[in-house]
Short mmCIF file of C-alpha atoms and ligand atoms in Angstrom, two decimals:
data_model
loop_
_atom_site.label_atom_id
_atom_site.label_comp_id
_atom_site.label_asym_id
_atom_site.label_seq_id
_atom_site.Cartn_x
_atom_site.Cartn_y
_atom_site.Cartn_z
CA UNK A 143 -27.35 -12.35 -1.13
CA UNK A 144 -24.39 -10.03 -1.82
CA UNK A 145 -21.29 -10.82 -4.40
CA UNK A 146 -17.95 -11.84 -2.94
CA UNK A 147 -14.64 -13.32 -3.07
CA UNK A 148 -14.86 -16.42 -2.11
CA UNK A 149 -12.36 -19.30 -0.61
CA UNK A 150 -14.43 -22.18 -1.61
CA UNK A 151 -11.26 -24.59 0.50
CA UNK A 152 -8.15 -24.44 0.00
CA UNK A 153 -6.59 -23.60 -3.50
CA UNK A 154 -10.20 -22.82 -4.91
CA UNK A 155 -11.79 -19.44 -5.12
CA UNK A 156 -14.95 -17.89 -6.75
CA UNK A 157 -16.73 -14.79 -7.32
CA UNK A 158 -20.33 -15.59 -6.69
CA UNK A 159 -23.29 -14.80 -4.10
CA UNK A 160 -23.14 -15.56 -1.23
CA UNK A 161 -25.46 -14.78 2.11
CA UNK A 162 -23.81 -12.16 4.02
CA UNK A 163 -25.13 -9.84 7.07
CA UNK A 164 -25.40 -6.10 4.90
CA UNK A 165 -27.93 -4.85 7.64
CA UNK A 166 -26.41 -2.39 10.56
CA UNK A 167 -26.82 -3.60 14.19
CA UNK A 168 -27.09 -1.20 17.28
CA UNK A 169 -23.87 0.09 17.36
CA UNK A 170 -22.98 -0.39 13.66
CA UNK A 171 -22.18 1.03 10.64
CA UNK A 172 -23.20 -0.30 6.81
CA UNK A 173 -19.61 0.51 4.48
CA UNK A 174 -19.55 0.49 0.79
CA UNK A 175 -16.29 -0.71 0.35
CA UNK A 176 -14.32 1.12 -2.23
CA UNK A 177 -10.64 -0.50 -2.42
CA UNK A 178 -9.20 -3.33 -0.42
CA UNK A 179 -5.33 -4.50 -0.27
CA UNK A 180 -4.30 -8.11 -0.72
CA UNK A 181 -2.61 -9.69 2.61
CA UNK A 182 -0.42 -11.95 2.62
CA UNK A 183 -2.64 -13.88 5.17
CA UNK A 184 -5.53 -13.74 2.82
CA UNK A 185 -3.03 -15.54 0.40
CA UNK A 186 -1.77 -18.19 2.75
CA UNK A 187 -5.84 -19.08 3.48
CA UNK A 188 -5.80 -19.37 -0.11
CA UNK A 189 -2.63 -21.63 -1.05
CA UNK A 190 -2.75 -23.35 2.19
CA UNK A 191 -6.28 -23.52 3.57
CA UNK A 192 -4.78 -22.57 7.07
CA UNK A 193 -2.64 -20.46 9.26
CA UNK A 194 -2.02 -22.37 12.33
CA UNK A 195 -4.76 -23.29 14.37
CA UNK A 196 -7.13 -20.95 12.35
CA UNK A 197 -8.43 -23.49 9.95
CA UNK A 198 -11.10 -22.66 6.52
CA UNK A 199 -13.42 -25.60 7.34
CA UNK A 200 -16.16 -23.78 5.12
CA UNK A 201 -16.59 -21.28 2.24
CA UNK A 202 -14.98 -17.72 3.50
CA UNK A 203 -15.09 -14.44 1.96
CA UNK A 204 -10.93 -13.39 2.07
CA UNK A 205 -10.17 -9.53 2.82
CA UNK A 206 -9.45 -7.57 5.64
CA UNK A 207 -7.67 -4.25 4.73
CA UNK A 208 -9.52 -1.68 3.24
CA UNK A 209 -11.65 1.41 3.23
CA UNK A 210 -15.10 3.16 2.13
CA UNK A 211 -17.78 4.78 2.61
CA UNK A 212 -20.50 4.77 5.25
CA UNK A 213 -24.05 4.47 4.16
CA UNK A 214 -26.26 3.60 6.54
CA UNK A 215 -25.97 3.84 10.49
CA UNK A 216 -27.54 1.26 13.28
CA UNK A 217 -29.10 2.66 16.47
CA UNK A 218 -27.10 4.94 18.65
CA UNK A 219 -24.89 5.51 16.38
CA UNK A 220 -22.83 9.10 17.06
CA UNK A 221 -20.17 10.41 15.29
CA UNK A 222 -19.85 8.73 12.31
CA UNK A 223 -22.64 10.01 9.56
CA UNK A 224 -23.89 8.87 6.17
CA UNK A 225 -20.84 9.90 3.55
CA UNK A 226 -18.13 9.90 6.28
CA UNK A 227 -14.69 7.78 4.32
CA UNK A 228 -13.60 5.52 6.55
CA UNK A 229 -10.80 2.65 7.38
CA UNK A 230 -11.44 0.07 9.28
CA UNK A 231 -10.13 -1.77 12.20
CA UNK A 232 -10.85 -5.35 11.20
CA UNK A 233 -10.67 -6.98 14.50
CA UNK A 234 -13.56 -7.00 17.24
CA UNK A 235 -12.67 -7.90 20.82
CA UNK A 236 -15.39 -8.38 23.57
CA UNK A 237 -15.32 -5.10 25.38
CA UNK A 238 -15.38 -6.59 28.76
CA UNK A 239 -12.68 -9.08 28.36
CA UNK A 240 -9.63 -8.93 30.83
CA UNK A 241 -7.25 -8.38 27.85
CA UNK A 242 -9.70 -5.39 26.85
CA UNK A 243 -9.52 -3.98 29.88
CA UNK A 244 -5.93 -4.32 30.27
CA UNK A 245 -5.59 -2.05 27.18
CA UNK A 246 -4.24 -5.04 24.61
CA UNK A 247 -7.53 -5.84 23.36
CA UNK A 248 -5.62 -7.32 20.41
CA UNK A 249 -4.79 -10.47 22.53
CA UNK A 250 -8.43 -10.91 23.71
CA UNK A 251 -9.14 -14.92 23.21
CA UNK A 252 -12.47 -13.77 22.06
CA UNK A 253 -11.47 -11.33 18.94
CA UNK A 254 -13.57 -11.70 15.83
CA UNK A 255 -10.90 -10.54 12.67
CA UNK A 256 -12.22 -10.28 9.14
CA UNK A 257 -11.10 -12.97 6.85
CA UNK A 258 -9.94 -15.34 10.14
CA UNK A 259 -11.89 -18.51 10.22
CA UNK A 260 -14.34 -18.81 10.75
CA UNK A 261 -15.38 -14.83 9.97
CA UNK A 262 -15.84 -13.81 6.48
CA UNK A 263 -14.01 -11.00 5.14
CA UNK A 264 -14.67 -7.68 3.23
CA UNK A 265 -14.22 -8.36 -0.15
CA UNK A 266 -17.88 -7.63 -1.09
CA UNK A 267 -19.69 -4.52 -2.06
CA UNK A 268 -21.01 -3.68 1.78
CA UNK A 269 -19.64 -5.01 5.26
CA UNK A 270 -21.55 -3.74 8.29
CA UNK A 271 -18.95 -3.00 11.27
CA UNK A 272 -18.87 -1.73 14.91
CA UNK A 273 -19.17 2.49 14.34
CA UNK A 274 -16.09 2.74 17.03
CA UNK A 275 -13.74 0.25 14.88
CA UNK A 276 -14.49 2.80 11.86
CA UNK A 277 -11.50 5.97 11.41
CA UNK A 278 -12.60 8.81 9.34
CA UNK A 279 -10.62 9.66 6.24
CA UNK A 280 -9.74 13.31 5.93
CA UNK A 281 -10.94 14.11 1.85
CA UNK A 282 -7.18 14.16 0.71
CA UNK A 283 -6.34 10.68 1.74
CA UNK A 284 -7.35 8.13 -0.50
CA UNK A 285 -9.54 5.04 -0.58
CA UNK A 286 -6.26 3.47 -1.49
CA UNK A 287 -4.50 4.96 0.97
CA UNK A 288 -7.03 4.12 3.73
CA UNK A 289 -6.79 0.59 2.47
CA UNK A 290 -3.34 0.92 3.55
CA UNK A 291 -4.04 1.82 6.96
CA UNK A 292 -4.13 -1.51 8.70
CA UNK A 293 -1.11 -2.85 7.69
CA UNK A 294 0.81 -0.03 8.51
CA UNK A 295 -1.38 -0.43 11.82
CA UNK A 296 1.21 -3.07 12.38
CA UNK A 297 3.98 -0.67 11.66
CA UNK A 298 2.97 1.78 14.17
CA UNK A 299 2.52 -1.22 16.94
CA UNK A 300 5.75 -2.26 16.15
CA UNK A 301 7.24 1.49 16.68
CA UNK A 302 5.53 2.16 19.73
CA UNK A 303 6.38 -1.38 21.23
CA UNK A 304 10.38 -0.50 20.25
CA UNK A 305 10.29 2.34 22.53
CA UNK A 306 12.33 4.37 20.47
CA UNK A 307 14.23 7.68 21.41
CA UNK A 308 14.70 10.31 19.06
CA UNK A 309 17.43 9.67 16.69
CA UNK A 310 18.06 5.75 17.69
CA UNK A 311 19.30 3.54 14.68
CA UNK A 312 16.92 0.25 13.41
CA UNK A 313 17.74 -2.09 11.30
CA UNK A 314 14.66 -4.34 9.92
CA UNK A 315 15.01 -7.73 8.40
CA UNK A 316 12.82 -8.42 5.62
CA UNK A 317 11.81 -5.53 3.24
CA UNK A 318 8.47 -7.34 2.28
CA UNK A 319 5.21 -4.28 2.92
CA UNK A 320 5.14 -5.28 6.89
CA UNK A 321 9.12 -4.47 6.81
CA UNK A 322 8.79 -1.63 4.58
CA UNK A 323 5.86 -0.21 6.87
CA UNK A 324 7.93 -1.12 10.15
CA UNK A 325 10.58 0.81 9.10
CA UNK A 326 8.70 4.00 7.63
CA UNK A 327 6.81 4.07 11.30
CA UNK A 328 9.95 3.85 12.98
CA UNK A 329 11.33 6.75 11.16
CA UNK A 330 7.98 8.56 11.90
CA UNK A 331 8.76 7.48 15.10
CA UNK A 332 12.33 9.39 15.19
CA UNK A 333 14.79 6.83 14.27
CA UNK A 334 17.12 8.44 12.59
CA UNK A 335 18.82 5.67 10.55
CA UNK A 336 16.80 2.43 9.21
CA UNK A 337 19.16 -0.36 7.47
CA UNK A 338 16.77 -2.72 6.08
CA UNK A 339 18.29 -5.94 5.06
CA UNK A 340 16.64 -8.56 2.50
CA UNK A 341 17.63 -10.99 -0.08
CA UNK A 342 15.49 -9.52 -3.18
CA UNK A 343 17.23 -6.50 -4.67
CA UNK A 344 13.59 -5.64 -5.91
CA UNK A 345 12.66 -5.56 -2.99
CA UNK A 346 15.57 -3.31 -1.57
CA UNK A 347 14.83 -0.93 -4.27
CA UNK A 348 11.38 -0.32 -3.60
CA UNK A 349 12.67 0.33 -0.17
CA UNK A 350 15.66 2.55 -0.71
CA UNK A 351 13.40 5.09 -2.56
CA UNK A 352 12.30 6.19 0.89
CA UNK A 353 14.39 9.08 2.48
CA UNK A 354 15.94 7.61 5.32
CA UNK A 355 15.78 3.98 4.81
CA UNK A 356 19.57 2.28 4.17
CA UNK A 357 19.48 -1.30 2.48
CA UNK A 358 21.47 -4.01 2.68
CA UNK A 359 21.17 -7.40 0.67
CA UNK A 360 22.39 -10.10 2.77
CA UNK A 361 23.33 -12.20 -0.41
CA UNK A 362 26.40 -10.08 -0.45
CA UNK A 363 27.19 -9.14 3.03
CA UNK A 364 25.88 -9.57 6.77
CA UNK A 365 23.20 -6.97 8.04
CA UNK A 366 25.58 -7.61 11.38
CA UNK A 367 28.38 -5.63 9.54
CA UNK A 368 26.75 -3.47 7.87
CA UNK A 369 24.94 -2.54 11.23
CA UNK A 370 28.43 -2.21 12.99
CA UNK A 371 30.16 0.13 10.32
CA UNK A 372 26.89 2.05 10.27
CA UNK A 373 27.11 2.66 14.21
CA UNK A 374 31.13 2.32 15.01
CA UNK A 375 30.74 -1.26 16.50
CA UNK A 376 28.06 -0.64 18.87
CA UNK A 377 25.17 -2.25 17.13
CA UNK A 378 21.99 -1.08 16.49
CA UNK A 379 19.32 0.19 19.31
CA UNK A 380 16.11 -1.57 17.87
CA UNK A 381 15.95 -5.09 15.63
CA UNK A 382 13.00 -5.59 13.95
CA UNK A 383 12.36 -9.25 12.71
CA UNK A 384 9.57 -8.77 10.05
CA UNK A 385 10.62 -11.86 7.61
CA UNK A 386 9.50 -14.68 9.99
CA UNK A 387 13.21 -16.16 8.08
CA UNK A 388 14.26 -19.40 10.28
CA UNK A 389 18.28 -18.10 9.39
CA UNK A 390 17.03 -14.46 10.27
CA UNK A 391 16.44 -14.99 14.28
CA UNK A 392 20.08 -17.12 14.07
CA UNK A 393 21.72 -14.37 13.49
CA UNK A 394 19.51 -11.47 14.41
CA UNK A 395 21.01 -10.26 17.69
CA UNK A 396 24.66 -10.25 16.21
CA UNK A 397 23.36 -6.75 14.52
CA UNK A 398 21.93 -5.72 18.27
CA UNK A 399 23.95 -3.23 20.51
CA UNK A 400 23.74 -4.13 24.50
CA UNK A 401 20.87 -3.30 26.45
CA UNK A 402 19.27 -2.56 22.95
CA UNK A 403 15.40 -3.33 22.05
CA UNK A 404 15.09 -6.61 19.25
CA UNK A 405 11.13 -6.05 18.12
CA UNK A 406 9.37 -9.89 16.89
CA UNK A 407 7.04 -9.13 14.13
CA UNK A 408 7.65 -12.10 11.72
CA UNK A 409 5.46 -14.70 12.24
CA UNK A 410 7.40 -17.99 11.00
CA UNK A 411 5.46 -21.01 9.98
CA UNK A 412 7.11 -23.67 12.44
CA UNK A 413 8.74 -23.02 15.88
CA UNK A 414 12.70 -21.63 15.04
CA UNK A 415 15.31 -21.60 17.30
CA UNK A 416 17.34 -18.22 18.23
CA UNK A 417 20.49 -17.47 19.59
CA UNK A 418 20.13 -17.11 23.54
CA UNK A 419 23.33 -16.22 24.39
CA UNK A 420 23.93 -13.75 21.95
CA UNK A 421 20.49 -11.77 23.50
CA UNK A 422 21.47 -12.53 27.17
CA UNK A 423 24.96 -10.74 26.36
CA UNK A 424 23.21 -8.01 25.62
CA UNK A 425 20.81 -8.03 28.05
CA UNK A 426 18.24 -7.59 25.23
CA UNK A 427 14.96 -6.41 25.32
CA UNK A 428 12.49 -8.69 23.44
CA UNK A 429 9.58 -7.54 22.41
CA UNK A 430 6.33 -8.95 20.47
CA UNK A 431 3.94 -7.74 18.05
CA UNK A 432 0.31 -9.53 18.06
CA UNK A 433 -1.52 -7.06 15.29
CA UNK A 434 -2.38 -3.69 16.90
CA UNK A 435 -4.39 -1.78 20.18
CA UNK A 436 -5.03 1.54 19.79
CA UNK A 437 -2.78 3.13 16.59
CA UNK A 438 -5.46 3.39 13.63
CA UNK A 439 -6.64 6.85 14.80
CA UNK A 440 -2.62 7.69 14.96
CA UNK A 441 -1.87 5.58 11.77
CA UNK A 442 -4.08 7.61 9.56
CA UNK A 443 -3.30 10.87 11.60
CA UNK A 444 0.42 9.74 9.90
CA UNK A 445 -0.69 9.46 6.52
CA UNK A 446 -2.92 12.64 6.40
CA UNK A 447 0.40 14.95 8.05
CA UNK A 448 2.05 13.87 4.23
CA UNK A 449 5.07 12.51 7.00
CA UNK A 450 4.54 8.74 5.45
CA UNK A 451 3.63 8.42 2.29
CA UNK A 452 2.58 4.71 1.05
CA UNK A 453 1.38 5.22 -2.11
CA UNK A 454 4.77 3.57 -3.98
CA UNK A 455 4.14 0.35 -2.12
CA UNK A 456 0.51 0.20 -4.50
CA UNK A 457 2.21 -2.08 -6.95
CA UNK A 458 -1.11 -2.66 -8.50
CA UNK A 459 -4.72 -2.07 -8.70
CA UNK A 460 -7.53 -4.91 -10.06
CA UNK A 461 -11.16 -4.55 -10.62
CA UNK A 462 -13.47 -6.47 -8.34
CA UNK A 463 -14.41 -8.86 -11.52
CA UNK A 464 -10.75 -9.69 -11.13
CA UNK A 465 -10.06 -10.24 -8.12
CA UNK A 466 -9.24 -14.21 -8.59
CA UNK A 467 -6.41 -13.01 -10.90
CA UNK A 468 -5.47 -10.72 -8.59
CA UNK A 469 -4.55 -13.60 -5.82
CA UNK A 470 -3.36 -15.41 -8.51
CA UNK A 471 -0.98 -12.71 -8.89
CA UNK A 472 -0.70 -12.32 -5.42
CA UNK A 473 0.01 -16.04 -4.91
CA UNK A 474 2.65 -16.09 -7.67
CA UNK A 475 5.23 -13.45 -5.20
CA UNK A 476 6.42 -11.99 -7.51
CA UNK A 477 9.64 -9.83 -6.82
CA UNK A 478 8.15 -6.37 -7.06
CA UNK A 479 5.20 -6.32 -6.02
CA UNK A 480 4.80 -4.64 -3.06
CA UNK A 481 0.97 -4.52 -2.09
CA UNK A 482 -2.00 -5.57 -4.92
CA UNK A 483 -5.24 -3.85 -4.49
CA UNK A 484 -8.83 -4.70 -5.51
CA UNK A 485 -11.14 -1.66 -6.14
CA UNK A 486 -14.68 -2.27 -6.19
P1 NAD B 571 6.60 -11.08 2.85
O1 NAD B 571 6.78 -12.54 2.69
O2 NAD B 571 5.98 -10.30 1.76
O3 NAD B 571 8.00 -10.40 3.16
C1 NAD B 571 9.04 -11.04 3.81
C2 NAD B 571 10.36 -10.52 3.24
O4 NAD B 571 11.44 -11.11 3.98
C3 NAD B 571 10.57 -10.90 1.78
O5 NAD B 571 10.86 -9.73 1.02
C4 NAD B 571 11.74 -11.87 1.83
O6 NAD B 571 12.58 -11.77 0.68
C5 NAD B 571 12.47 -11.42 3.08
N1 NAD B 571 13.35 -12.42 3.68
C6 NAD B 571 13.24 -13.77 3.69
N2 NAD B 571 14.26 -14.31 4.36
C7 NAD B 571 15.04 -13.30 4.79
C8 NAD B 571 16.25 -13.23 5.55
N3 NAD B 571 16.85 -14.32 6.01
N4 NAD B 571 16.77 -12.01 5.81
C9 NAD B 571 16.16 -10.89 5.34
N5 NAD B 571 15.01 -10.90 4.63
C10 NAD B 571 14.47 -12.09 4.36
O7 NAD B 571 5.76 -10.90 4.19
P2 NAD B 571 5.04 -9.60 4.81
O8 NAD B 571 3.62 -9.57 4.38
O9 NAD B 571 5.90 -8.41 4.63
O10 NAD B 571 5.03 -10.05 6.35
C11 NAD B 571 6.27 -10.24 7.03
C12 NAD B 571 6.09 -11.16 8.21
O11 NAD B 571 5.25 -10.51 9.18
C13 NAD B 571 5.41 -12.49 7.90
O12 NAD B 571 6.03 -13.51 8.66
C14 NAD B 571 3.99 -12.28 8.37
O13 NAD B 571 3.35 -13.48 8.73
C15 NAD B 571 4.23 -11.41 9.57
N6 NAD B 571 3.09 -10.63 10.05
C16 NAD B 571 2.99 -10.50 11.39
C17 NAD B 571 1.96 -9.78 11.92
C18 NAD B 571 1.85 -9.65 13.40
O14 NAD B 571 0.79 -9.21 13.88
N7 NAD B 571 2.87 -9.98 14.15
C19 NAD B 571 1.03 -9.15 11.08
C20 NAD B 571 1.19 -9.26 9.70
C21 NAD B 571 2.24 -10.01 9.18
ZN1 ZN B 572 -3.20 -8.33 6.98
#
């Protein structure tokens, strides 16, 4: 029996014992988990009991971002040892899926994801995970910084799916931490303007502390125009939709220049129309963003380099005993908060 966070059903967590696997398969590594971020996925399990088809029909331990320390290792295990800080890729695919082998292992039907019914999560003292899902920490990034890792994972899929050419211009709707992280990889990535737009000047500000990042709050004028006096007309070469806004995909390829790249990252909660026309026009490029393949190793590369720093989006830290408060926090959305961590 091991302590956790639990989602007894929807609306209804406890911190109690629960029976969890804390024993390392072939293959695997034990983690003593050290800090773990709050997603806003782990909050909508919470508040709704369901995100889409992914229903909690039973008790689930929430979590699925965060980082540690490895202390034991299953058989075969090779280059990970005892003490190693690590992050860790939450989601399993079957190796010898077609999706695997295609290289977007992220789309494999068969994925296992922390904290994704019916899998439990990591909020508990010690997860056991594959060893080759498991990136090292170099000593001067943080537990809280490698907590940080996966959802700038998403980020860096997002950059890499843009296709962006040194010194292009983005603009990113929604400044919540998956637009914030969007647009800090695709300035890693060598955009050389990002115009984030949102509707919270909290928000905005959080953003606008970053070097490079422009803000706009659509409450008092159009990311469209601000995107065409920004670029002399022309529009912007990448679009990222990270608000999953209804009234954001309306409008979003008004801000686009032609042939440029729009980048779907939002996840909206119903179906929402978009503007066809407007994309066909252009002869847009759209692209789509299912979590992440391949990036953690580059993601944390990032971090370590000092090129992208994340720390400022930490809007707070909670002790394990607290971690109910800290979704009830979480749950509350409040204007600047950024990202809520639970240290164990
Ligand atoms: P969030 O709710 O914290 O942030 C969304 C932000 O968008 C908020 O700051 C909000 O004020 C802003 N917003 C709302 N309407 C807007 C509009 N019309 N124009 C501009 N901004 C607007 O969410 P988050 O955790 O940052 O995640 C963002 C989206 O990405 C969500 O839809 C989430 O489900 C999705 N997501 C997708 C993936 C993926 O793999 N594709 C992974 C994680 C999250
Ligand atoms: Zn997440």
């Amino acid at each position: 029996m091991a302590r956790a966070l639990v989602l007894e059903e929807k609306g209804r967590l406890a911190l109690r014992e629960i029976e969890l696997k804390v024993e390392p398969g072939p293959g695997e590594v034990a983690i003593d988990i050290d800090t773990v971020g709050i997603c806003g996925s782990d909050v909508h399990y919470y508040t709704h009991g369901r995100i889409g088809h992914f229903v909690v029909e039973a008790p689930m331990v929430l979590g699925h971002e965060a980082a540690g320390t490895v202390s034991a290792l299953g058989e075969g295990v090779t280059g990970l040892s005892v003490g190693d800080r690590v992050c860790m890729e939450p989601g399993v695919p079957d190796p010898r899926s077609r999706a695997s082998r295609l290289g977007m292992y992220n789309v494999d039907p068969a994925v296992t994801f922390w904290a994704t019914p019916p899998i439990h999560g990591l909020l508990t003292p010690r997860v056991t995970h594959p060893a080759e899902y498991c990136f090292k920490l170099p000593d001067h990034v943080s537990f809280a910084e490698g907590a940080m890792v996966e959802p700038f994972a998403i980020g860096m899929q997002a950059a890499a799916k843009a296709g962006i050419t040194p010194g292009d211009t983005a603009a990113v709707i929604g400044a919540g931490p998956i637009g914030i992280m969007v647009a800090l990889a695709a300035l890693a990535g060598g955009c050389a303007r990002v115009i984030v737009a949102d509707l919270s000047a909290e928000k905005l500000a959080i953003a606008a502390a970053y070097d490079g990042i422009e803000t706009v709050d659509i409450r008092e004028r159009p990311l469209a125009e601000t995107v065409a006096e920004a670029t002399g007309g022309w529009g912007a070469d990448i679009v990222f939709e990270c608000a999953g806004a209804p009234p954001a995909y309306a409008t979003m390829f008004d801000s686009l220049r032609p042939g440029g790249t729009a980048v779907l990252v939002g996840l909206p909660v119903e179906p929402v129309p978009f503007d066809t026309n407007a994309a066909i026009a252009r002869e847009a490029t759209i692209r789509t963003v299912f979590r992440y393949a391949n990036v953690f190793d580059r993601a944390v590369a990032l971090i370590a380099s000092g090129k992208v720093d994340l720390t400022p989006l930490i809007s707070a830290t909670f002790p394990f005993e607290e971690s109910v408060s800290a979704f009830e926090r979480a749950a509350e959305g409040r204007a600047s908060d950024v990202k809520l961590q639970i240290k164990l």
